Short mmCIF file of C-alpha atoms in Angstrom, two decimals:
data_model
loop_
_atom_site.label_atom_id
_atom_site.label_comp_id
_atom_site.label_asym_id
_atom_site.label_seq_id
_atom_site.Cartn_x
_atom_site.Cartn_y
_atom_site.Cartn_z
CA MET A 23 -11.97 -39.54 3.66
CA THR A 24 -8.85 -38.32 4.82
CA ASN A 25 -10.03 -34.53 4.95
CA ILE A 26 -12.32 -35.55 6.80
CA TRP A 27 -10.68 -37.53 9.63
CA PHE A 28 -8.24 -34.62 9.41
CA ASP A 29 -11.45 -31.68 9.94
CA VAL A 30 -12.34 -33.86 12.73
CA ALA A 31 -8.72 -33.97 13.99
CA GLU A 32 -8.77 -29.94 14.26
CA VAL A 33 -8.56 -28.74 17.75
CA SER A 34 -9.96 -24.77 17.18
CA VAL A 35 -10.98 -22.65 20.37
CA GLY A 36 -11.26 -19.31 19.43
CA GLN A 37 -11.32 -17.42 16.14
CA HIS A 38 -7.76 -18.20 14.63
CA TRP A 39 -6.06 -16.35 11.46
CA TYR A 40 -5.20 -19.35 9.46
CA TRP A 41 -2.41 -19.52 6.54
CA GLN A 42 -2.72 -22.40 3.73
CA VAL A 43 0.53 -24.16 4.09
CA GLY A 44 1.62 -27.02 2.08
CA GLY A 45 -2.03 -27.50 1.60
CA TYR A 46 -3.11 -27.26 4.64
CA SER A 47 -4.61 -24.81 7.28
CA VAL A 48 -1.94 -24.04 10.09
CA HIS A 49 -2.62 -21.10 13.19
CA GLY A 50 -0.65 -18.46 12.34
CA GLN A 51 -0.98 -16.28 15.55
CA VAL A 52 0.81 -19.37 17.19
CA LEU A 53 3.40 -19.95 14.72
CA ILE A 54 4.37 -16.07 15.32
CA THR A 55 3.98 -15.60 19.20
CA SER A 56 5.99 -19.15 19.30
CA TRP A 57 8.83 -17.15 17.25
CA ILE A 58 9.55 -14.95 19.38
CA VAL A 59 9.15 -17.52 22.49
CA LEU A 60 11.84 -19.24 20.72
CA ALA A 61 13.58 -16.33 19.41
CA VAL A 62 13.87 -15.11 23.53
CA ILE A 63 15.07 -17.97 24.91
CA ALA A 64 17.91 -18.52 21.63
CA VAL A 65 19.02 -14.31 23.15
CA ILE A 66 19.56 -14.72 26.82
CA GLY A 67 20.92 -17.93 25.65
CA LEU A 68 23.92 -16.61 23.69
CA LEU A 69 24.35 -13.69 25.60
CA GLY A 70 24.46 -15.62 28.90
CA ALA A 71 26.82 -18.43 27.52
CA PRO A 72 30.07 -18.45 29.01
CA LYS A 73 32.35 -16.23 27.27
CA PRO A 74 35.81 -17.46 26.23
CA GLN A 75 39.12 -16.79 28.38
CA PRO A 76 42.25 -16.88 27.78
CA VAL A 77 44.76 -19.64 28.74
CA SER A 78 46.89 -17.93 31.03
CA GLY A 79 43.62 -15.61 32.48
CA GLY A 80 42.11 -18.93 34.66
CA SER A 81 38.48 -18.97 35.01
CA SER A 82 36.02 -16.43 35.60
CA THR A 83 33.23 -15.54 38.00
CA PRO A 84 29.93 -15.54 36.19
CA GLU A 85 28.15 -12.44 36.23
CA GLY A 86 24.62 -10.83 35.07
CA LEU A 87 22.90 -12.70 32.75
CA GLN A 88 25.38 -15.50 33.06
CA ASN A 89 24.31 -16.13 36.44
CA ILE A 90 20.91 -16.43 35.39
CA THR A 91 21.77 -19.16 33.17
CA GLU A 92 24.11 -21.12 35.19
CA TYR A 93 21.00 -20.93 37.90
CA VAL A 94 18.69 -22.89 35.34
CA THR A 95 20.94 -25.22 34.10
CA GLU A 96 21.43 -26.49 37.65
CA PHE A 97 18.11 -26.20 38.42
CA ILE A 98 16.54 -27.94 35.75
CA ARG A 99 20.49 -30.75 36.35
CA ASP A 100 19.23 -31.41 39.84
CA LEU A 101 15.13 -31.82 38.48
CA ALA A 102 16.13 -34.20 35.55
CA LYS A 103 18.68 -36.85 37.82
CA THR A 104 15.51 -36.56 40.52
CA GLN A 105 13.35 -37.81 38.37
CA ILE A 106 15.14 -39.69 36.33
CA GLY A 107 17.81 -40.91 38.15
CA GLU A 108 21.69 -40.51 38.50
CA GLU A 109 22.35 -43.26 35.84
CA GLU A 110 19.94 -41.83 33.21
CA TYR A 111 19.31 -38.44 33.39
CA LEU A 112 21.95 -36.12 31.92
CA LYS A 113 21.29 -37.15 28.82
CA TRP A 114 17.68 -36.50 28.74
CA VAL A 115 18.55 -32.21 30.25
CA PRO A 116 18.56 -30.67 27.39
CA PHE A 117 15.11 -32.48 26.33
CA LEU A 118 13.18 -30.81 29.63
CA GLY A 119 15.05 -27.54 29.21
CA THR A 120 13.78 -27.18 26.36
CA ILE A 121 10.32 -28.06 27.10
CA PHE A 122 10.39 -26.35 30.47
CA LEU A 123 12.10 -23.05 29.60
CA PHE A 124 10.15 -23.23 26.27
CA ILE A 125 6.72 -23.21 28.85
CA PHE A 126 7.71 -20.21 31.15
CA VAL A 127 9.19 -18.34 28.81
CA SER A 128 5.55 -18.62 26.94
CA ASN A 129 3.00 -18.21 29.86
CA TRP A 130 5.35 -15.44 31.13
CA SER A 131 4.69 -13.58 27.64
CA GLY A 132 1.35 -13.80 28.29
CA ALA A 133 1.02 -12.53 31.90
CA LEU A 134 3.43 -10.15 30.29
CA LEU A 135 2.98 -8.50 27.01
CA PRO A 136 -0.38 -6.99 25.84
CA TRP A 137 -0.46 -9.40 22.74
CA ARG A 138 -4.42 -8.21 21.64
CA ILE A 139 -3.13 -4.33 21.17
CA LEU A 140 -1.77 -6.21 17.81
CA GLU A 141 -4.28 -6.26 15.24
CA LEU A 142 -3.94 -9.37 12.70
CA PRO A 143 -6.75 -9.72 10.17
CA ASN A 144 -8.62 -12.71 11.96
CA GLY A 145 -8.45 -13.72 15.43
CA GLU A 146 -6.58 -11.90 18.11
CA LEU A 147 -1.84 -12.79 19.27
CA ALA A 148 -2.03 -14.79 22.79
CA ALA A 149 0.93 -17.22 24.31
CA PRO A 150 1.66 -19.94 22.68
CA THR A 151 0.17 -22.19 25.45
CA ASN A 152 -2.65 -20.69 25.18
CA ASP A 153 -3.07 -22.77 21.70
CA ILE A 154 -4.93 -25.89 22.83
CA ASN A 155 -2.90 -27.47 19.42
CA THR A 156 0.34 -26.35 21.38
CA THR A 157 0.21 -28.02 24.04
CA VAL A 158 -1.00 -31.24 22.64
CA ALA A 159 2.02 -31.34 20.60
CA LEU A 160 4.10 -30.56 23.73
CA ALA A 161 2.35 -33.61 25.47
CA LEU A 162 2.66 -36.20 22.18
CA LEU A 163 6.47 -34.97 21.98
CA THR A 164 6.86 -35.97 26.38
CA SER A 165 4.48 -39.40 25.41
CA ILE A 166 7.34 -40.16 22.38
CA ALA A 167 10.08 -39.50 24.23
CA TYR A 168 9.31 -41.56 26.71
CA PHE A 169 8.63 -44.74 24.68
CA TYR A 170 12.01 -43.99 23.38
CA ALA A 171 14.21 -44.19 27.00
CA GLY A 172 11.62 -47.55 27.64
CA ILE A 173 12.80 -49.02 24.23
CA SER A 174 16.17 -47.85 24.02
CA LYS A 175 17.44 -48.90 27.44
CA LYS A 176 15.13 -52.96 27.21
CA GLY A 177 13.87 -53.39 23.88
CA PHE A 178 10.08 -54.95 23.33
CA GLY A 179 11.62 -55.98 26.48
CA TYR A 180 9.68 -52.46 27.72
CA PHE A 181 6.10 -53.88 26.81
CA LYS A 182 6.33 -56.12 29.90
CA ARG A 183 5.16 -53.19 31.89
CA TYR A 184 1.66 -53.18 31.01
CA ILE A 185 0.91 -56.58 32.73
CA SER A 186 2.53 -56.02 35.35
CA PRO A 187 2.33 -57.33 37.78
CA ALA A 188 -0.58 -59.18 36.21
CA ALA A 189 -2.28 -59.76 32.72
CA PHE A 190 -5.28 -58.41 34.16
CA LEU A 191 -4.04 -54.88 34.29
CA LEU A 192 -3.15 -54.85 30.89
CA PRO A 193 -6.22 -52.60 29.65
CA ILE A 194 -5.78 -50.36 32.41
CA ASN A 195 -1.73 -49.76 32.10
CA ILE A 196 -2.99 -48.91 28.03
CA LEU A 197 -4.93 -46.73 29.35
CA GLU A 198 -3.14 -45.01 31.43
CA ASP A 199 -0.57 -44.60 28.86
CA PHE A 200 -3.06 -42.20 26.74
CA THR A 201 -4.66 -40.37 29.69
CA LYS A 202 -0.90 -39.24 30.57
CA PRO A 203 -0.54 -37.20 27.12
CA LEU A 204 -4.33 -35.47 27.55
CA SER A 205 -3.78 -34.70 31.58
CA LEU A 206 -0.87 -33.27 30.44
CA SER A 207 -1.57 -31.01 27.58
CA PHE A 208 -5.89 -30.25 28.89
CA ARG A 209 -4.42 -28.85 32.39
CA LEU A 210 -1.38 -26.74 31.51
CA PHE A 211 -4.56 -25.15 28.64
CA GLY A 212 -5.99 -24.79 30.53
CA ASN A 213 -4.26 -22.82 33.55
CA ILE A 214 -3.39 -20.68 30.50
CA LEU A 215 -6.68 -19.88 29.63
CA ALA A 216 -8.20 -19.03 32.20
CA ASP A 217 -6.08 -16.61 34.15
CA GLU A 218 -5.60 -14.62 30.10
CA LEU A 219 -9.39 -14.17 30.89
CA VAL A 220 -9.47 -13.39 33.93
CA VAL A 221 -7.23 -11.31 33.42
CA GLY A 222 -9.41 -9.60 30.00
CA VAL A 223 -12.68 -9.16 31.87
CA LEU A 224 -10.92 -7.31 35.16
CA ILE A 225 -8.89 -5.23 32.86
CA THR A 226 -12.23 -4.12 30.90
CA LEU A 227 -14.70 -4.20 33.71
CA VAL A 228 -12.33 -2.47 36.07
CA PRO A 229 -9.70 0.41 36.52
CA LEU A 230 -5.33 -0.89 35.58
CA VAL A 231 -4.75 -0.71 39.41
CA ILE A 232 -7.63 -3.83 40.38
CA PRO A 233 -6.39 -6.62 38.37
CA ILE A 234 -2.83 -6.07 39.36
CA PRO A 235 -2.44 -8.63 42.15
CA ILE A 236 -4.08 -10.77 40.07
CA MET A 237 -1.62 -10.20 36.99
CA LEU A 238 1.19 -11.12 39.50
CA LEU A 239 -0.59 -14.36 40.73
CA GLY A 240 -0.61 -14.82 37.16
CA LEU A 241 3.50 -14.58 36.82
CA PHE A 242 3.78 -17.33 39.77
CA THR A 243 0.97 -20.14 38.72
CA SER A 244 2.80 -19.57 34.76
CA ALA A 245 5.87 -20.59 36.46
CA ILE A 246 4.59 -23.41 38.25
CA GLN A 247 2.53 -25.05 34.92
CA ALA A 248 5.66 -25.00 33.28
CA LEU A 249 7.17 -26.48 36.20
CA VAL A 250 4.64 -29.40 36.94
CA PHE A 251 4.88 -30.07 32.66
CA ALA A 252 8.50 -30.60 33.28
CA THR A 253 8.72 -32.80 36.51
CA LEU A 254 5.58 -35.35 35.55
CA ALA A 255 7.78 -35.76 32.20
CA GLY A 256 10.20 -36.09 33.85
CA ALA A 257 8.86 -38.09 36.24
CA TYR A 258 7.47 -40.25 32.95
CA ILE A 259 10.95 -40.77 31.62
CA GLY A 260 12.19 -42.06 34.67
CA GLU A 261 9.21 -44.54 34.95
CA SER A 262 10.17 -46.17 31.43
CA VAL A 263 13.49 -46.33 32.20
CA GLU A 264 13.13 -47.87 35.58
CA ASP A 265 14.02 -51.22 36.80
CA HIS A 266 11.05 -53.46 37.88
CA HIS A 267 12.39 -56.87 39.20
#
């Protein structure tokens, strides 16, 4: 019976290179590209970290990669403050920053790196966000985060929001919490998959020069999708910690 439920729950689009881990089948190519994305983020973070200065040396001016990392950090702090509020935002900066950077680097890796050149026993490499299981996992993490934020601040009084402003809105408010992760995951997955498919078809049918404007547009939309996901995640967390009078 349990195996039947796992079969029903599995979501697959296209062919995949399956790995057997502890009796479960996982998408190997998604794990490979996800590890590469995480490694890129870690390397950039380490290289862009402020260098320790001697006590008598004073503060140094950021240069090169450090400028970029500080700009991204400030950008995410401002986003969190805008969406969550000044009192609660600081503790959620790491979460929103991780979500934003993972999606941003994943999307750009799909737009810039020729993953399909690398051959696999089955399936093909692509951006991690090109797999719906990745986007669903990110959306579920966001749902867990805003439930945790609300309950940790208000206790079980958080669930009063389901009957606010009137009790007959209970089914609608519950349905809203189910649709949030669905909309987050399918919006991101659909946009990234469509972009990669369009570019792939154009490269196959026409010379390389023609798809370049589409690829540049893809870079822009990929960045926008990361921003939209992080903004909505922050908005949901802000909504859950908001005081309703």
